Amino acid sequence: MFRLPFLIIALSMGVALHAQRVGLVLSGGGATALSHIGVLKALEENGVPVDYITGSSMGALVGAMYASGISPAEMDSLFQTDLYRLMAYGEVEPEYTYYFKQDREDASMITLGLNVDTTLQMSLPTNLRSPVLIDFEQMRTFAGPSAAAGYNMDSLFVPYRCVASDITARREVVFRQGNLAVAVRASMSYPFYYKPIQVGGHLMMDGGLYNNFPADVMYHDFLPDYIIGSNVAFNAPPPGEDDLMGQLKAIMTQPTNYVLPCDPGTIIEPKTSVSLFDFTSAKQAIADGYAATMARMPKILAEVHRRRTAEELAAARARFRAKCPPLVFGDIRFQGLGKGQALYCERLLNKHNEPITAASLKERYFRLYADNNISGLFPRATFMPQRGNYELDLLVKRERKLEVQFGGLLSSRPVNTGMISARLNLFGRTSSVLEGMAHFGKFYTSGLLRWRTDLSSRKPVFLEPVFTYNRWDYFSGFTSFFQEVRPSYIVQRELWGGVNTGMAMGNKGLLRVDAKWAQSRDSYYQQQDFSAQDTADATEFSYLTTGLSVERNSLNRKQQPNRGELLQVSLRYIGGLERTRPGSLSAWQGDYTGRHDWVILKAVLDKYFLRKGPFRFGFLAEGVYSTQPFFQNYTGTLLQMPVFQPTPESKTYFLENYRAPQYLAGGVRTLVAVARNKFDLRLEGYLFQPYRALEREAGNNPGEGEAVSTRHFLASGSLIYQTPLGPVWFNTSYLDGLHAPWVWSLNFGYAIFSQRARE
């Protein structure tokens, strides 16, 4: 008589076990939260189902990818790619860096924006990393799943929730519907790392500020039978009185309860050596998450009786992905711009107003981002069923109208140079920049005024009138910016004005043409054994010059790059009048006047390749052919000659032996990553081979040596640390021809100078 009740109880237990639903909660934690991928991998391998998922911050990203039908194995592969590392560190893929939009390199290290509409109110940067690449890739990743789910997060491959922090209303926000890419971006906007975004008129930041472990959201929204938590976060201890960052964090955040709201359930706490922002160690974090989950697996398997096979998972993913519409854009709408500005952007993105794929859009998207008047882009893709494609709403963040930049070079050698510039950004139907720049120091002084306008033409073209003054002062015997002990032995002054113009040739190519009037005035002693009472020789050269160059540039840094290549071929004509006045030590008497005309053909190939482990290799090849005639004396002629300066340090010396009218030069580079990729050890060696070296003859007259009779060597070794502001490097060099050829220096900043008339 007890058999029937026993059978009913057994059947009800079986139904309960069969219907058992499992929720997975993923905490925030920056790069350490990549451990969640290992957790998912271990659960899938053991057939443990995941029926609901909630996440915060980096956990929101991992959870959204899983909820979109991306497998742990696919995530494992993605987070170890160069694309992911570029996204994490706010960079752009090299093939999408638009060289046409890049200004000539300068020595700037800090940029401050000023709002001219509010009495020059200063605007400090709110983020260390640019989110432009990750925003585009998240839009591309989550647009299809959002559309397939009808913008209802309960209808994703796995029902999903994420939390963000509304710092406008100072409350937690739970995303249950809407655009998945927007929700994830809101949840992972870590303070000062990624810029926050606006959602519904409210400013959203990292979900971890108010709820870094949304187990309560899991319980209240889904009420699962079993909850698995993966947690790599903790509440920080109270800050000390001198701990500014800790105090700011305490003000902005609320303590999180890292416990489950009910039983049954379990919390996995992966222990990993990966730090908060160490996104290069994804493999280690994933492995640590997997190991921690396998250690808890006996308990999970004992308490979760339902299983889901790999075949069932693969079939379900395939069915969900099949519902995702292909990413093709119809209309593109611009927000945050005036009518003329929107027209300018439209011509760059989709001039013919026709459907465009995400792959085709990407190149144009990053061309727009490279514009001087654009500081940020945020895309939102919405599927339009009636048209069968997506509508793209693009929030365009304008650059501040006025920017001030600071930079320069601080060195243990007497070449310290400060740099400041002010840029006025003008944006309408064209994109323009008006800039004034100054360098100041004893070694180098300059002033520059330029106006660049990018035209809305069939081919991308810019026009750039420029006016520049440069002065180099070669001397010795001081350590500060201005203190001088003895007279300079060579002072070069250059004043020029003209127009640069350029036309884009693909993403990396550029055709440049320029026309300039210039005047150089060189004051020099023919030897270094002179006194303060002696007067220097002076050569003034007034001339017209025009040049044509074709170049392709993908180098990743403006100084000491370690990736990419530069290929440049240029042709230049120079014609003008020389006037030389002899000094007190000159053998000549009376002024000299002469006409000179010549052409220069130059080719440069600078390439990095063959990355193997911590090693990277590269080479530089440079060739020059010039028909330059002799000037009145040896030094006056030498100062007009093309010069080979392959390293930053060599640009701060007057290198007599590396100047010639025709030469071939080149060398090899070996770069070694040391101290866990925090430093680069850069070893370089070069050979300079003139066809006929310029020689000093009797009376300081210029002459030429025998063909290929002399050559010179240059070697350099640098230990470089790339700070967020600029490089710090210790260098030792061998410069053939100096009185003391072995030199060393400790430097911070950039040895980059304003454009010269013949560049």
mmCIF file of N, CA and C in Angstrom, residues 327-334 341-369 377 387 389-394 396 456-458:
data_model
loop_
_atom_site.group_PDB
_atom_site.id
_atom_site.type_symbol
_atom_site.label_atom_id
_atom_site.label_comp_id
_atom_site.label_asym_id
_atom_site.label_seq_id
_atom_site.Cartn_x
_atom_site.Cartn_y
_atom_site.Cartn_z
ATOM 1 N N LEU A 327 25.393 41.697 -41.162
ATOM 2 C CA LEU A 327 25.601 43.092 -40.779
ATOM 3 C C LEU A 327 25.828 43.942 -42.027
ATOM 4 N N VAL A 328 24.740 44.474 -42.558
ATOM 5 C CA VAL A 328 24.771 45.388 -43.699
ATOM 6 C C VAL A 328 24.012 46.642 -43.286
ATOM 7 N N PHE A 329 24.630 47.813 -43.516
ATOM 8 C CA PHE A 329 24.055 49.067 -43.072
ATOM 9 C C PHE A 329 23.375 49.782 -44.231
ATOM 10 N N GLY A 330 22.165 50.290 -43.949
ATOM 11 C CA GLY A 330 21.455 51.120 -44.908
ATOM 12 C C GLY A 330 21.716 52.576 -44.602
ATOM 13 N N ASP A 331 20.895 53.154 -43.743
ATOM 14 C CA ASP A 331 21.059 54.560 -43.371
ATOM 15 C C ASP A 331 22.136 54.717 -42.293
ATOM 16 N N ILE A 332 22.889 55.807 -42.405
ATOM 17 C CA ILE A 332 23.847 56.203 -41.367
ATOM 18 C C ILE A 332 23.462 57.600 -40.909
ATOM 19 N N ARG A 333 23.189 57.724 -39.617
ATOM 20 C CA ARG A 333 22.774 59.007 -39.053
ATOM 21 C C ARG A 333 23.828 59.486 -38.064
ATOM 22 N N PHE A 334 24.099 60.787 -38.095
ATOM 23 C CA PHE A 334 25.142 61.367 -37.254
ATOM 24 C C PHE A 334 24.502 62.196 -36.148
ATOM 25 N N GLN A 341 28.830 69.777 -40.752
ATOM 26 C CA GLN A 341 29.720 68.754 -40.203
ATOM 27 C C GLN A 341 29.227 67.348 -40.541
ATOM 28 N N ALA A 342 27.909 67.144 -40.445
ATOM 29 C CA ALA A 342 27.343 65.840 -40.791
ATOM 30 C C ALA A 342 27.563 65.518 -42.267
ATOM 31 N N LEU A 343 27.460 66.540 -43.123
ATOM 32 C CA LEU A 343 27.694 66.326 -44.555
ATOM 33 C C LEU A 343 29.141 65.918 -44.805
ATOM 34 N N TYR A 344 30.079 66.561 -44.099
ATOM 35 C CA TYR A 344 31.495 66.202 -44.232
ATOM 36 C C TYR A 344 31.709 64.740 -43.836
ATOM 37 N N CYS A 345 31.118 64.315 -42.714
ATOM 38 C CA CYS A 345 31.279 62.934 -42.247
ATOM 39 C C CYS A 345 30.612 61.952 -43.200
ATOM 40 N N GLU A 346 29.448 62.331 -43.728
ATOM 41 C CA GLU A 346 28.732 61.457 -44.654
ATOM 42 C C GLU A 346 29.562 61.192 -45.908
ATOM 43 N N ARG A 347 30.259 62.212 -46.390
ATOM 44 C CA ARG A 347 31.085 62.026 -47.587
ATOM 45 C C ARG A 347 32.248 61.081 -47.325
ATOM 46 N N LEU A 348 32.730 61.067 -46.090
ATOM 47 C CA LEU A 348 33.815 60.147 -45.759
ATOM 48 C C LEU A 348 33.322 58.718 -45.585
ATOM 49 N N LEU A 349 32.133 58.539 -44.975
ATOM 50 C CA LEU A 349 31.657 57.200 -44.644
ATOM 51 C C LEU A 349 30.889 56.533 -45.780
ATOM 52 N N ASN A 350 29.960 57.258 -46.369
ATOM 53 C CA ASN A 350 29.109 56.618 -47.375
ATOM 54 C C ASN A 350 28.612 57.674 -48.349
ATOM 55 N N LYS A 351 29.529 58.118 -49.192
ATOM 56 C CA LYS A 351 29.250 59.238 -50.091
ATOM 57 C C LYS A 351 28.087 58.955 -51.031
ATOM 58 N N HIS A 352 27.940 57.704 -51.478
ATOM 59 C CA HIS A 352 26.914 57.366 -52.466
ATOM 60 C C HIS A 352 25.627 56.862 -51.829
ATOM 61 N N ASN A 353 25.563 56.852 -50.493
ATOM 62 C CA ASN A 353 24.340 56.488 -49.768
ATOM 63 C C ASN A 353 23.771 55.156 -50.256
ATOM 64 N N GLU A 354 24.595 54.148 -50.232
ATOM 65 C CA GLU A 354 24.186 52.818 -50.648
ATOM 66 C C GLU A 354 24.497 51.833 -49.530
ATOM 67 N N PRO A 355 23.832 50.645 -49.514
ATOM 68 C CA PRO A 355 24.110 49.663 -48.453
ATOM 69 C C PRO A 355 25.595 49.321 -48.393
ATOM 70 N N ILE A 356 26.084 49.185 -47.169
ATOM 71 C CA ILE A 356 27.512 48.971 -46.978
ATOM 72 C C ILE A 356 27.720 47.912 -45.906
ATOM 73 N N THR A 357 28.635 46.982 -46.138
ATOM 74 C CA THR A 357 28.919 45.925 -45.172
ATOM 75 C C THR A 357 29.803 46.464 -44.054
ATOM 76 N N ALA A 358 29.863 45.706 -42.958
ATOM 77 C CA ALA A 358 30.704 46.119 -41.826
ATOM 78 C C ALA A 358 32.167 46.148 -42.220
ATOM 79 N N ALA A 359 32.594 45.196 -43.056
ATOM 80 C CA ALA A 359 33.997 45.157 -43.473
ATOM 81 C C ALA A 359 34.354 46.391 -44.291
ATOM 82 N N SER A 360 33.444 46.813 -45.181
ATOM 83 C CA SER A 360 33.707 48.009 -45.979
ATOM 84 C C SER A 360 33.615 49.270 -45.134
ATOM 85 N N LEU A 361 32.721 49.263 -44.161
ATOM 86 C CA LEU A 361 32.559 50.426 -43.302
ATOM 87 C C LEU A 361 33.782 50.662 -42.431
ATOM 88 N N LYS A 362 34.437 49.592 -41.997
ATOM 89 C CA LYS A 362 35.491 49.713 -40.988
ATOM 90 C C LYS A 362 36.617 50.636 -41.446
ATOM 91 N N GLU A 363 37.073 50.476 -42.672
ATOM 92 C CA GLU A 363 38.168 51.318 -43.160
ATOM 93 C C GLU A 363 37.765 52.783 -43.159
ATOM 94 N N ARG A 364 36.560 53.102 -43.626
ATOM 95 C CA ARG A 364 36.095 54.487 -43.672
ATOM 96 C C ARG A 364 35.845 55.025 -42.260
ATOM 97 N N TYR A 365 35.378 54.154 -41.370
ATOM 98 C CA TYR A 365 35.093 54.529 -39.985
ATOM 99 C C TYR A 365 36.352 55.041 -39.300
ATOM 100 N N PHE A 366 37.450 54.321 -39.470
ATOM 101 C CA PHE A 366 38.689 54.732 -38.819
ATOM 102 C C PHE A 366 39.374 55.883 -39.559
ATOM 103 N N ARG A 367 39.040 56.086 -40.812
ATOM 104 C CA ARG A 367 39.492 57.296 -41.492
ATOM 105 C C ARG A 367 38.814 58.523 -40.885
ATOM 106 N N LEU A 368 37.529 58.384 -40.585
ATOM 107 C CA LEU A 368 36.822 59.486 -39.937
ATOM 108 C C LEU A 368 37.384 59.745 -38.547
ATOM 109 N N TYR A 369 37.646 58.694 -37.798
ATOM 110 C CA TYR A 369 38.175 58.846 -36.445
ATOM 111 C C TYR A 369 39.538 59.542 -36.450
ATOM 112 N N LEU A 377 34.117 58.321 -31.425
ATOM 113 C CA LEU A 377 32.949 57.804 -32.139
ATOM 114 C C LEU A 377 32.309 56.711 -31.298
ATOM 115 N N ARG A 387 13.366 46.713 -44.002
ATOM 116 C CA ARG A 387 14.387 46.904 -45.041
ATOM 117 C C ARG A 387 15.360 45.736 -45.114
ATOM 118 N N ASN A 389 18.053 45.386 -43.303
ATOM 119 C CA ASN A 389 19.424 45.777 -42.959
ATOM 120 C C ASN A 389 19.395 46.627 -41.693
ATOM 121 N N TYR A 390 20.563 47.153 -41.334
ATOM 122 C CA TYR A 390 20.702 47.865 -40.068
ATOM 123 C C TYR A 390 20.778 49.371 -40.303
ATOM 124 N N GLU A 391 20.290 50.092 -39.325
ATOM 125 C CA GLU A 391 20.467 51.535 -39.281
ATOM 126 C C GLU A 391 21.590 51.827 -38.285
ATOM 127 N N LEU A 392 22.540 52.662 -38.691
ATOM 128 C CA LEU A 392 23.681 52.981 -37.837
ATOM 129 C C LEU A 392 23.534 54.405 -37.318
ATOM 130 N N ASP A 393 23.387 54.528 -36.003
ATOM 131 C CA ASP A 393 23.427 55.830 -35.352
ATOM 132 C C ASP A 393 24.831 56.031 -34.816
ATOM 133 N N LEU A 394 25.500 57.057 -35.304
ATOM 134 C CA LEU A 394 26.896 57.288 -34.953
ATOM 135 C C LEU A 394 27.015 58.581 -34.151
ATOM 136 N N VAL A 396 29.121 61.275 -32.780
ATOM 137 C CA VAL A 396 30.421 61.847 -33.116
ATOM 138 C C VAL A 396 30.778 62.874 -32.048
ATOM 139 N N SER A 456 36.767 68.334 -49.025
ATOM 140 C CA SER A 456 35.780 67.285 -49.330
ATOM 141 C C SER A 456 35.788 67.043 -50.835
ATOM 142 N N SER A 457 36.896 66.529 -51.335
ATOM 143 C CA SER A 457 37.064 66.321 -52.769
ATOM 144 C C SER A 457 36.934 64.843 -53.103
ATOM 145 N N ARG A 458 36.930 64.565 -54.409
ATOM 146 C CA ARG A 458 36.780 63.185 -54.858
ATOM 147 C C ARG A 458 37.895 62.312 -54.292
#
